[in-house]
Amino acid sequence: MTAIQHHPSVADTAESLPSVFETHRVENQPPALENYNLFSSDVVLREAVAREGGAWGFDRLTRFGEVIGSAQVIAWGQQANRFPPVLKTHDRFGQRIDEVEFHPAWHELMKIGVEHETHALAWRTPKNGAHVVRTALGFLQYQQEAGVGCPLTMTFAAVPTLRKEPELAAEWLPRITSNVYDPRFIPAAEKKGALVGMAMTEKQGGSDVRANTTRARPIGHDGSGSEYLLTGHKWFCSAPMNDAFLTLAQAERGLTCFFVPRWRPDGTRNAFAIQRLKDKLGNRSNASSEIEYRDTWAQRVGEEGRGVPTIIEMVNHTRLDCVAGSAALMRQALVQAIHHASHRRAFGKLLVDQPAMQNVLADLAVESEAATALMARLARAYDRSPTDEQERAFARIATAVGKFWVCKRAPEHVGEALECLGGNGYVEESILPRLYREAPLNSIWEGSGNVMCLDVLRAIQREPQSLEALQGELESARGTEPRYDRLLERIKRELTVSEDLEGRARQIVELLATALQAAVLLRTGVTAVADAFLASRVARNGGQIYGTLPAGADCRALIDRARASVN
């Protein structure tokens, strides 16, 4: 007879066998980076804002930094990208409506930006440092979700152009500088706040806006705010849900600037057909579209045939925010990388204590600080430009230089930061993939790299006061460091060679950008940062990838300076 075998019970083996869930115990993973103050934890930003005249805004920035760093706002950024906008061309009865529906998270993010005046502080509080503080507000918001930056920036940048038409400005500026976010699709006169966009690009022209084929036919009287009907197609119109748009069209005397509201003065919908939304690499929370004008009612802004000079101030102000947006992406990517490395262990010690990782993080920190410092210096130029001709000339050329370089550096910077997290940085649950997809955009928006470089050459050749202002800025730091002085001499030699200027445009602008960042860093008085920048960006060839700071760089000090104090 076979003996009955005894099988041990669960109770018999509970102490001898691992729990079924033992393999799911979470170890060696960093805590979530949330519920921290993005402003008070950023030494570099605080110093830059104070240095450039914005210290009076510290309380405002601190409050905003607390809001932006909250777990709720971080979650809204994720949701706004997971559920992108949807175009509704018709209602259920078949009537054309051309509306865009957004996830509630988008509206919450927009509400935060408008209420904290990221779109209007410089106009609502016109005092020294106002542009510095407003740019810093944007820098904080763009770190958590850059998609809202487009409508906020364009609304901000529209003000100088609208001021060219006093009657139009009197009607619209109170609406677009309001700190009330009102997303309702109704006539602007019935709203508590309004947003403005821009539509210039056409499929056959791209950056060559003078090739635009949209036509403008005058109706009624000629003069200030005269009325026209527009017919044409715009290949890129970002934020088509905004209440009005500045656009370009061909009038009798040439390319002209126009103001196009979504609703006509009589309260009927304007002819503004949204053909489709673009399926973009990044910036997915924001709607970018193709639109068609079909006898669309518009008001002229500026003189006929002077469209580009009229709209250029709007373009320049948006370029300032391109610099801020790219600097913000760098900062957030850097903070994520340092946070991860400060908690993750490998080969017996924390990643942040490994020499190779220290060099990478320190190098990323130097790049981020250089971008942030230049951003703040450019913003100060916008503060002073209304009354200071030299600062106005400086802003004209330095903004193009800064936009080219900072925006070009962002994708590589964010990609390197992503790699610091390894596979964790490559999954969508991390913010790094979203930052990485966003990184190329600012280099394209408002003029790609070549356009920026040609714009700098144009300023050098046609606007000598701009070059003089830039050279004055660079010369102000001469004598503080031999490596910097040698860079200035090289730039002087490059500018004296007239052959193949366009072919050398990128090389020239890169040198100017490097010198401009070096000059700003030298004036900060932070020796470790300036020395690392000069040693790695100025004084040697090679070592073009991050993590190649030369021996002697105080990597630990650079990392600690850049660290967000949330550990």
Coordinates of C-alpha atoms in Angstrom, one line a residue:
M1 CA 0.0 0.0 0.0
T2 CA 1.5 3.3 -1.1
A3 CA 2.0 5.7 1.8
I4 CA 0.2 9.0 1.6
Q5 CA 2.8 11.8 1.1
H6 CA 2.6 14.9 3.3
H7 CA 2.8 18.2 1.3
P8 CA 3.9 21.2 3.5
S9 CA 1.2 23.8 4.0
V10 CA 1.7 27.5 3.2
A11 CA 2.1 28.0 6.9
D12 CA 4.9 25.5 7.0
T13 CA 6.9 27.3 4.3
A14 CA 6.1 30.9 5.1
E15 CA 9.3 31.5 6.9
S16 CA 11.5 29.4 4.6
L17 CA 10.4 30.6 1.1
P18 CA 10.3 34.2 -0.2
S19 CA 7.0 35.9 -0.5
V20 CA 5.3 35.7 -3.9
F21 CA 5.7 39.5 -4.1
E22 CA 9.4 39.6 -3.0
T23 CA 10.6 40.3 -6.6
H24 CA 8.4 43.4 -6.8
R25 CA 10.0 45.1 -3.9
V26 CA 11.1 48.6 -5.2
E27 CA 14.7 49.4 -4.4
N28 CA 17.3 51.8 -5.8
Q29 CA 14.8 54.1 -7.5
P30 CA 14.6 57.9 -6.9
P31 CA 11.5 59.4 -5.3
A32 CA 9.3 61.5 -7.6
L33 CA 10.6 65.0 -8.3
E34 CA 7.5 67.0 -7.3
N35 CA 6.2 69.4 -4.7
Y36 CA 9.3 71.6 -4.8
N37 CA 9.7 75.3 -5.6
L38 CA 11.3 75.8 -9.1
F39 CA 12.4 79.3 -8.3
S40 CA 13.7 79.2 -4.8
S41 CA 15.6 76.0 -5.6
D42 CA 17.3 77.6 -8.7
V43 CA 20.4 79.6 -7.5
V44 CA 21.3 80.5 -11.1
L45 CA 17.9 81.9 -12.0
R46 CA 17.7 83.9 -8.7
E47 CA 21.1 85.4 -9.3
A48 CA 20.4 86.2 -12.9
V49 CA 17.0 87.9 -12.1
A50 CA 18.6 90.0 -9.4
R51 CA 21.6 90.9 -11.5
E52 CA 19.5 92.1 -14.4
G53 CA 17.2 94.3 -12.4
G54 CA 14.3 92.0 -11.4
A55 CA 14.9 91.5 -7.7
W56 CA 11.6 93.3 -6.9
G57 CA 9.8 90.3 -8.5
F58 CA 11.2 87.6 -6.1
D59 CA 8.0 87.3 -4.1
R60 CA 5.9 86.8 -7.3
L61 CA 8.4 84.4 -8.7
T62 CA 8.6 82.4 -5.5
R63 CA 4.8 82.0 -5.4
F64 CA 4.8 80.9 -9.0
G65 CA 7.6 78.5 -8.5
E66 CA 5.7 76.8 -5.7
V67 CA 2.7 76.4 -8.0
I68 CA 4.6 75.1 -11.0
G69 CA 6.5 72.6 -8.9
S70 CA 3.3 71.0 -7.4
A71 CA 2.4 67.4 -8.2
Q72 CA -0.9 68.6 -9.6
V73 CA 0.6 70.9 -12.2
I74 CA 3.1 68.2 -13.2
A75 CA 0.2 65.8 -13.7
W76 CA -1.7 68.4 -15.8
G77 CA 1.4 68.7 -18.1
Q78 CA 1.3 64.9 -18.6
Q79 CA -2.4 64.8 -19.2
A80 CA -2.4 67.7 -21.7
N81 CA 0.1 65.8 -23.8
R82 CA -1.6 62.4 -23.4
F83 CA -4.9 63.9 -24.6
P84 CA -4.0 66.4 -27.4
P85 CA -6.4 68.9 -28.9
V86 CA -9.1 67.8 -31.3
L87 CA -10.4 69.8 -34.3
K88 CA -14.2 70.2 -34.6
T89 CA -14.8 71.6 -38.1
H90 CA -18.6 71.2 -37.9
D91 CA -21.3 70.9 -35.3
R92 CA -23.8 68.1 -35.2
F93 CA -26.2 69.9 -37.6
G94 CA -23.5 70.2 -40.3
Q95 CA -22.7 73.9 -39.7
R96 CA -19.1 75.0 -40.0
I97 CA -17.7 76.0 -36.5
D98 CA -13.9 75.6 -36.8
E99 CA -13.3 75.1 -33.0
V100 CA -10.6 73.2 -31.1
E101 CA -11.4 71.1 -28.1
F102 CA -8.8 70.8 -25.3
H103 CA -8.4 68.5 -22.3
P104 CA -9.3 70.3 -19.0
A105 CA -5.6 70.0 -18.0
W106 CA -4.7 72.4 -20.9
H107 CA -7.1 75.0 -19.6
E108 CA -5.8 74.7 -16.1
L109 CA -2.2 75.3 -17.3
M110 CA -3.4 78.3 -19.4
K111 CA -5.3 79.7 -16.5
I112 CA -2.2 79.5 -14.3
G113 CA -0.1 81.3 -16.9
V114 CA -2.6 84.1 -17.5
E115 CA -3.4 84.7 -13.8
H116 CA 0.3 84.9 -13.0
E117 CA 0.8 87.3 -16.0
T118 CA 3.4 85.3 -18.0
H119 CA 1.8 86.9 -21.0
A120 CA 1.5 90.5 -19.8
L121 CA 3.5 91.4 -16.8
A122 CA 5.9 93.7 -18.8
W123 CA 2.9 95.6 -20.1
R124 CA 0.8 95.6 -16.9
T125 CA 3.8 96.6 -14.7
P126 CA 6.0 98.8 -16.9
K127 CA 9.0 99.3 -14.6
N128 CA 12.7 98.5 -14.7
G129 CA 13.1 94.7 -14.7
A130 CA 9.6 93.9 -15.8
H131 CA 10.8 92.0 -18.9
V132 CA 13.3 90.2 -16.8
V133 CA 10.7 89.1 -14.3
R134 CA 8.2 88.1 -17.0
T135 CA 10.8 86.1 -18.9
A136 CA 11.6 84.3 -15.6
L137 CA 7.9 83.5 -15.1
G138 CA 7.9 81.9 -18.6
F139 CA 11.1 80.1 -17.9
L140 CA 9.4 78.5 -14.8
Q141 CA 6.2 77.5 -16.6
Y142 CA 7.9 76.1 -19.7
Q143 CA 9.8 73.6 -17.5
Q144 CA 6.6 71.7 -16.7
E145 CA 4.7 72.2 -20.0
A146 CA 6.0 74.1 -23.0
G147 CA 2.9 73.8 -25.1
V148 CA 1.2 76.7 -23.4
G149 CA 4.2 78.9 -24.2
C150 CA 3.0 79.5 -27.7
P151 CA -0.3 81.3 -27.1
L152 CA 1.1 83.1 -24.0
T153 CA 4.2 84.3 -25.9
M154 CA 2.3 85.4 -29.0
T155 CA -0.2 87.3 -26.9
F156 CA 2.7 89.0 -25.1
A157 CA 4.6 89.8 -28.3
A158 CA 1.6 91.2 -30.1
V159 CA 1.5 94.3 -28.0
P160 CA 4.3 96.3 -29.6
T161 CA 2.8 95.7 -33.1
L162 CA -0.7 96.6 -32.1
R163 CA 0.5 99.8 -30.6
K164 CA 1.3 101.0 -34.1
E165 CA -2.5 101.4 -34.6
P166 CA -3.8 103.5 -31.6
E167 CA -7.5 102.8 -32.2
L168 CA -7.0 99.1 -32.5
A169 CA -4.7 99.1 -29.4
A170 CA -7.2 101.0 -27.4
E171 CA -9.8 98.4 -28.1
W172 CA -7.7 95.2 -27.8
L173 CA -4.9 95.8 -25.3
P174 CA -7.1 95.8 -22.2
R175 CA -8.4 92.4 -23.3
I176 CA -5.1 90.8 -24.1
T177 CA -3.3 92.2 -21.0
S178 CA -6.1 91.0 -18.8
N179 CA -5.1 88.4 -16.1
V180 CA -8.3 86.5 -16.6
Y181 CA -8.3 83.4 -18.8
D182 CA -11.5 83.1 -20.7
P183 CA -11.5 80.2 -23.2
R184 CA -15.0 80.7 -24.4
F185 CA -15.4 80.9 -28.2
I186 CA -17.5 84.1 -28.3
P187 CA -16.9 87.6 -29.6
A188 CA -13.9 89.2 -27.8
A189 CA -16.0 92.2 -26.7
E190 CA -18.0 89.8 -24.5
K191 CA -15.0 88.2 -22.9
K192 CA -13.0 88.9 -19.8
G193 CA -9.7 88.3 -21.5
A194 CA -8.4 87.5 -25.0
L195 CA -5.4 85.8 -26.6
V196 CA -3.6 86.8 -29.9
G197 CA -1.8 84.6 -32.3
M198 CA 0.2 84.9 -35.5
A199 CA -0.2 83.4 -39.0
M200 CA 2.6 84.2 -41.5
T201 CA 4.0 81.0 -43.0
E202 CA 2.7 79.6 -46.3
K203 CA 3.5 76.3 -47.9
Q204 CA 5.3 77.8 -50.9
G205 CA 7.4 80.2 -48.9
G206 CA 8.2 79.1 -45.4
S207 CA 10.6 81.6 -43.9
D208 CA 10.5 83.6 -47.1
V209 CA 7.3 85.4 -46.2
R210 CA 7.8 87.9 -49.0
A211 CA 6.7 85.0 -51.3
N212 CA 3.3 84.9 -49.6
T213 CA 0.4 84.7 -52.0
T214 CA -2.5 85.6 -49.6
R215 CA -4.3 88.6 -51.1
A216 CA -5.9 91.6 -49.4
R217 CA -8.7 93.5 -51.0
P218 CA -9.6 96.9 -49.4
I219 CA -13.1 97.7 -48.5
G220 CA -14.3 101.1 -47.2
H221 CA -12.1 104.0 -46.3
D222 CA -8.3 104.1 -46.4
G223 CA -6.4 105.1 -43.3
S224 CA -5.8 104.0 -39.7
G225 CA -7.4 100.6 -39.1
S226 CA -8.8 100.4 -42.6
E227 CA -10.8 97.3 -43.5
Y228 CA -9.8 94.5 -46.0
L229 CA -11.0 91.1 -47.1
L230 CA -8.2 88.4 -47.2
T231 CA -8.1 85.3 -49.3
G232 CA -5.4 82.7 -49.0
H233 CA -4.0 79.7 -47.1
K234 CA -1.6 79.7 -44.2
W235 CA 0.5 76.6 -43.7
F236 CA 1.3 77.1 -40.0
C237 CA -1.0 78.9 -37.7
S238 CA -0.3 78.0 -34.1
A239 CA -2.9 78.2 -31.4
P240 CA -5.9 78.7 -33.8
M241 CA -8.3 78.9 -30.8
N242 CA -6.9 82.3 -30.0
D243 CA -9.3 85.3 -30.4
A244 CA -7.3 87.2 -33.1
F245 CA -4.2 86.9 -35.3
L246 CA -1.6 89.1 -36.8
T247 CA -1.0 88.0 -40.3
L248 CA 0.6 89.0 -43.6
A249 CA -1.0 89.4 -47.0
Q250 CA -0.2 91.0 -50.3
A251 CA -2.0 94.4 -50.8
E252 CA -1.8 96.7 -53.7
R253 CA 1.5 98.3 -52.5
G254 CA 3.0 95.0 -51.3
L255 CA 3.2 92.7 -48.3
T256 CA 1.2 94.2 -45.4
C257 CA 0.4 93.4 -41.8
F258 CA -3.3 92.7 -40.8
F259 CA -5.2 92.0 -37.7
V260 CA -7.7 89.1 -38.1
P261 CA -10.3 88.5 -35.3
R262 CA -12.2 85.2 -35.1
W263 CA -15.5 87.2 -34.9
R264 CA -16.6 90.2 -37.1
P265 CA -17.6 93.5 -35.4
D266 CA -21.3 92.6 -36.1
G267 CA -21.0 89.5 -33.9
T268 CA -20.9 86.9 -36.7
R269 CA -18.1 84.4 -37.1
N270 CA -15.3 85.5 -39.4
A271 CA -14.3 83.3 -42.3
F272 CA -11.5 81.4 -40.6
A273 CA -11.5 77.8 -41.8
I274 CA -9.2 75.5 -39.8
Q275 CA -8.4 72.8 -42.4
R276 CA -6.5 70.4 -40.1
L277 CA -4.3 70.2 -37.0
K278 CA -0.6 69.3 -37.5
D279 CA 0.5 65.9 -36.2
K280 CA 3.8 67.2 -34.7
L281 CA 6.9 65.6 -33.2
G282 CA 6.5 67.5 -30.0
N283 CA 4.5 70.4 -28.5
R284 CA 1.6 68.1 -28.8
S285 CA -0.6 69.8 -26.1
N286 CA -0.7 72.9 -28.3
A287 CA -2.8 73.0 -31.5
S288 CA -0.9 74.0 -34.7
S289 CA -3.0 74.2 -37.8
E290 CA -3.5 75.0 -41.4
I291 CA -6.1 77.7 -42.0
E292 CA -7.8 79.2 -45.0
Y293 CA -9.0 82.8 -45.4
R294 CA -12.1 83.2 -47.6
D295 CA -12.9 86.9 -47.8
T296 CA -11.9 87.1 -44.2
W297 CA -12.5 90.4 -42.5
A298 CA -9.3 92.1 -41.3
Q299 CA -7.9 95.5 -40.3
R300 CA -4.7 96.9 -41.6
V301 CA -1.8 97.4 -39.1
G302 CA 0.8 99.9 -40.3
E303 CA 1.3 101.1 -43.8
E304 CA 0.6 99.0 -47.0
G305 CA 3.8 97.4 -48.2
R306 CA 5.5 97.6 -44.8
G307 CA 4.3 94.3 -43.4
V308 CA 7.6 92.8 -42.3
P309 CA 8.9 96.0 -40.5
T310 CA 5.5 96.3 -38.8
I311 CA 5.3 92.7 -37.5
I312 CA 9.1 92.4 -36.8
E313 CA 8.8 93.6 -33.2
M314 CA 6.4 90.8 -32.5
V315 CA 8.8 88.4 -34.1
N316 CA 11.7 89.7 -32.0
H317 CA 9.8 89.4 -28.7
T318 CA 8.8 85.8 -29.6
R319 CA 12.4 85.1 -30.3
L320 CA 13.3 86.2 -26.8
D321 CA 10.9 83.6 -25.5
C322 CA 12.4 81.0 -27.8
V323 CA 15.6 81.5 -25.8
A324 CA 13.7 81.3 -22.5
G325 CA 11.9 78.2 -23.7
S326 CA 15.1 76.3 -24.6
A327 CA 16.9 77.4 -21.5
A328 CA 13.9 76.1 -19.5
L329 CA 14.1 72.7 -21.2
M330 CA 17.8 72.5 -20.3
R331 CA 17.1 73.4 -16.7
Q332 CA 14.4 70.9 -16.2
A333 CA 16.4 68.1 -17.9
L334 CA 19.4 69.0 -15.8
V335 CA 17.4 68.9 -12.6
Q336 CA 15.9 65.6 -13.5
A337 CA 19.4 64.1 -14.2
I338 CA 20.9 65.4 -11.0
H339 CA 17.9 64.2 -9.0
H340 CA 18.2 60.7 -10.4
A341 CA 22.0 60.5 -10.0
S342 CA 21.7 61.7 -6.4
H343 CA 19.5 58.7 -5.5
R344 CA 20.5 55.9 -7.9
R345 CA 23.4 53.6 -6.8
A346 CA 25.6 51.6 -9.2
F347 CA 28.9 49.7 -8.5
G348 CA 28.8 50.4 -4.8
K349 CA 28.1 54.1 -4.7
L350 CA 25.7 56.8 -5.9
L351 CA 25.9 57.8 -9.5
V352 CA 26.5 61.4 -8.5
D353 CA 29.7 60.3 -6.8
Q354 CA 31.1 58.6 -9.9
P355 CA 33.7 60.7 -11.6
A356 CA 32.5 60.0 -15.2
M357 CA 28.9 61.0 -14.2
Q358 CA 30.1 64.0 -12.3
N359 CA 31.8 65.3 -15.4
V360 CA 28.7 64.9 -17.5
L361 CA 26.4 66.5 -14.9
A362 CA 28.8 69.4 -14.3
D363 CA 29.1 70.0 -18.1
L364 CA 25.4 70.0 -18.4
A365 CA 25.2 72.5 -15.5
V366 CA 27.6 74.9 -17.2
E367 CA 25.6 74.9 -20.4
S368 CA 22.3 75.4 -18.6
E369 CA 23.7 78.3 -16.6
A370 CA 25.2 80.0 -19.7
A371 CA 21.8 79.8 -21.4
T372 CA 19.9 81.1 -18.3
A373 CA 22.4 84.0 -17.8
L374 CA 22.1 85.0 -21.5
M375 CA 18.3 84.8 -21.3
A376 CA 18.2 87.2 -18.4
R377 CA 20.7 89.6 -20.1
L378 CA 18.6 89.7 -23.2
A379 CA 15.5 90.4 -21.2
R380 CA 17.2 93.4 -19.6
A381 CA 17.9 94.8 -23.0
Y382 CA 14.1 94.7 -23.7
D383 CA 13.5 96.6 -20.5
R384 CA 15.9 99.4 -21.5
S385 CA 15.3 99.5 -25.3
P386 CA 12.4 102.0 -25.2
T387 CA 14.7 104.7 -23.9
D388 CA 18.2 103.4 -24.6
E389 CA 19.2 103.3 -28.3
Q390 CA 22.3 101.2 -27.6
E391 CA 20.3 98.6 -25.7
R392 CA 17.7 98.5 -28.5
A393 CA 20.4 98.0 -31.0
F394 CA 22.0 95.3 -28.8
A395 CA 18.6 93.5 -28.4
R396 CA 18.2 93.5 -32.2
I397 CA 21.3 91.5 -32.9
A398 CA 21.9 89.7 -29.7
T399 CA 18.4 88.1 -29.7
A400 CA 19.1 86.5 -33.0
V401 CA 22.6 85.4 -31.8
G402 CA 21.1 84.0 -28.6
K403 CA 18.1 82.3 -30.3
F404 CA 20.4 80.5 -32.8
W405 CA 22.8 79.2 -30.2
V406 CA 20.7 78.4 -27.2
C407 CA 18.0 76.7 -29.2
K408 CA 20.6 74.7 -31.1
R409 CA 22.2 73.5 -27.9
A410 CA 18.9 72.3 -26.3
P411 CA 18.3 69.0 -28.2
E412 CA 21.8 67.6 -27.5
H413 CA 21.7 68.9 -23.9
V414 CA 18.3 67.2 -23.2
G415 CA 19.4 64.0 -24.9
E416 CA 22.5 63.8 -22.7
A417 CA 20.4 64.4 -19.6
L418 CA 18.0 61.7 -20.7
E419 CA 20.9 59.3 -21.0
C420 CA 21.8 59.9 -17.4
L421 CA 18.6 58.2 -16.4
G422 CA 19.3 55.2 -18.7
G423 CA 16.3 53.3 -19.7
N424 CA 14.2 55.1 -17.0
G425 CA 14.7 58.3 -19.0
Y426 CA 13.5 56.7 -22.2
V427 CA 10.0 55.7 -21.1
E428 CA 7.0 58.0 -21.4
E429 CA 6.3 58.0 -17.7
S430 CA 9.4 60.1 -17.3
I431 CA 9.2 63.8 -18.4
L432 CA 12.5 63.4 -20.4
P433 CA 11.0 62.0 -23.6
R434 CA 8.5 65.0 -23.7
L435 CA 11.4 67.4 -23.1
Y436 CA 13.4 65.7 -25.8
R437 CA 10.6 65.9 -28.4
E438 CA 10.1 69.6 -27.5
A439 CA 13.8 70.5 -27.7
P440 CA 14.1 71.0 -31.5
L441 CA 11.0 73.3 -31.8
N442 CA 12.4 76.6 -30.7
S443 CA 15.2 76.4 -33.2
I444 CA 12.5 76.2 -35.9
W445 CA 9.9 78.6 -34.6
E446 CA 10.3 82.2 -35.6
G447 CA 13.2 81.5 -37.9
S448 CA 15.3 78.4 -38.3
G449 CA 19.1 78.3 -37.7
N450 CA 20.1 79.6 -41.1
V451 CA 17.5 82.4 -41.0
M452 CA 18.9 83.5 -37.6
C453 CA 22.5 83.5 -38.9
L454 CA 21.5 85.4 -42.1
D455 CA 19.6 87.9 -39.9
V456 CA 22.8 88.5 -37.8
L457 CA 24.8 89.0 -41.0
R458 CA 22.2 91.5 -42.2
A459 CA 22.4 93.4 -39.0
I460 CA 26.2 93.5 -39.2
Q461 CA 26.2 94.8 -42.8
R462 CA 23.2 97.1 -42.7
E463 CA 22.9 98.2 -39.1
P464 CA 26.3 99.2 -37.9
Q465 CA 24.8 100.4 -34.6
S466 CA 23.8 96.8 -33.8
L467 CA 27.3 95.5 -34.3
E468 CA 28.7 98.3 -32.3
A469 CA 26.4 97.6 -29.4
L470 CA 27.2 93.9 -29.5
Q471 CA 31.0 94.7 -29.6
G472 CA 30.6 97.1 -26.8
E473 CA 29.0 94.4 -24.7
L474 CA 31.8 92.0 -25.5
E475 CA 34.5 94.6 -25.0
S476 CA 33.2 95.4 -21.5
A477 CA 34.6 92.0 -20.3
R478 CA 38.0 92.4 -22.0
G479 CA 40.9 92.1 -19.7
T480 CA 39.3 89.8 -17.2
E481 CA 40.6 86.6 -18.7
P482 CA 43.3 85.9 -21.4
R483 CA 41.3 83.1 -22.9
Y484 CA 38.4 85.4 -23.4
D485 CA 40.6 88.1 -24.9
R486 CA 42.0 85.7 -27.5
L487 CA 38.4 84.8 -28.5
L488 CA 37.6 88.5 -29.1
E489 CA 40.7 88.8 -31.3
R490 CA 39.5 85.7 -33.3
I491 CA 36.1 87.3 -33.8
K492 CA 37.7 90.5 -35.0
R493 CA 39.7 88.6 -37.6
E494 CA 36.6 86.6 -38.8
L495 CA 34.6 89.8 -39.2
T496 CA 37.3 91.5 -41.3
V497 CA 37.2 88.7 -43.9
S498 CA 34.5 89.6 -46.4
E499 CA 34.7 86.5 -48.5
D500 CA 32.0 83.8 -48.2
L501 CA 30.2 85.4 -45.3
E502 CA 27.0 83.4 -45.9
G503 CA 29.0 80.2 -46.0
R504 CA 30.7 81.1 -42.8
A505 CA 27.5 82.5 -41.1
R506 CA 27.1 79.7 -38.6
Q507 CA 30.7 79.7 -37.6
I508 CA 30.6 83.5 -37.1
V509 CA 27.4 83.4 -35.0
E510 CA 28.6 80.5 -32.9
L511 CA 31.7 82.5 -32.0
L512 CA 29.6 85.6 -31.2
A513 CA 27.3 83.5 -29.0
T514 CA 30.1 81.8 -27.2
A515 CA 31.7 85.2 -26.5
L516 CA 28.4 86.7 -25.4
Q517 CA 27.8 83.9 -22.9
A518 CA 31.4 84.1 -21.7
A519 CA 31.1 87.8 -21.1
V520 CA 27.9 87.4 -19.1
L521 CA 29.4 84.6 -17.0
L522 CA 32.6 86.5 -16.3
R523 CA 30.5 89.4 -14.9
T524 CA 28.6 87.0 -12.6
G525 CA 31.8 86.6 -10.5
V526 CA 31.2 82.8 -10.1
T527 CA 34.8 81.7 -10.9
A528 CA 34.0 77.9 -11.1
V529 CA 31.4 78.4 -13.8
A530 CA 33.3 81.0 -15.9
D531 CA 36.5 79.0 -15.7
A532 CA 34.8 75.7 -16.7
F533 CA 33.0 77.5 -19.6
L534 CA 36.2 79.1 -20.9
A535 CA 38.2 75.9 -20.5
S536 CA 35.7 73.7 -22.3
R537 CA 34.1 76.1 -24.8
V538 CA 36.8 78.6 -25.7
A539 CA 40.3 77.5 -25.0
R540 CA 40.5 74.1 -26.6
N541 CA 39.5 72.1 -29.7
G542 CA 37.7 68.8 -29.5
G543 CA 35.7 67.7 -26.5
Q544 CA 32.5 68.7 -28.2
I545 CA 30.3 66.1 -26.4
Y546 CA 29.2 66.6 -22.8
G547 CA 31.3 65.1 -20.1
T548 CA 34.6 66.3 -21.4
L549 CA 35.4 69.1 -19.0
P550 CA 39.2 69.3 -18.6
A551 CA 41.0 68.3 -15.5
G552 CA 40.8 70.8 -12.8
A553 CA 37.1 71.6 -13.2
D554 CA 35.3 71.6 -9.8
C555 CA 32.6 69.2 -10.9
R556 CA 31.1 68.8 -7.4
A557 CA 30.8 72.5 -6.9
L558 CA 29.1 72.9 -10.3
I559 CA 26.6 70.1 -9.6
D560 CA 25.8 71.4 -6.2
R561 CA 25.2 74.9 -7.6
A562 CA 22.7 73.5 -10.2
R563 CA 21.0 71.1 -7.8
A564 CA 17.3 71.7 -7.0
S565 CA 17.2 71.7 -3.2
V566 CA 14.5 69.0 -2.8
N567 CA 16.5 66.1 -1.6

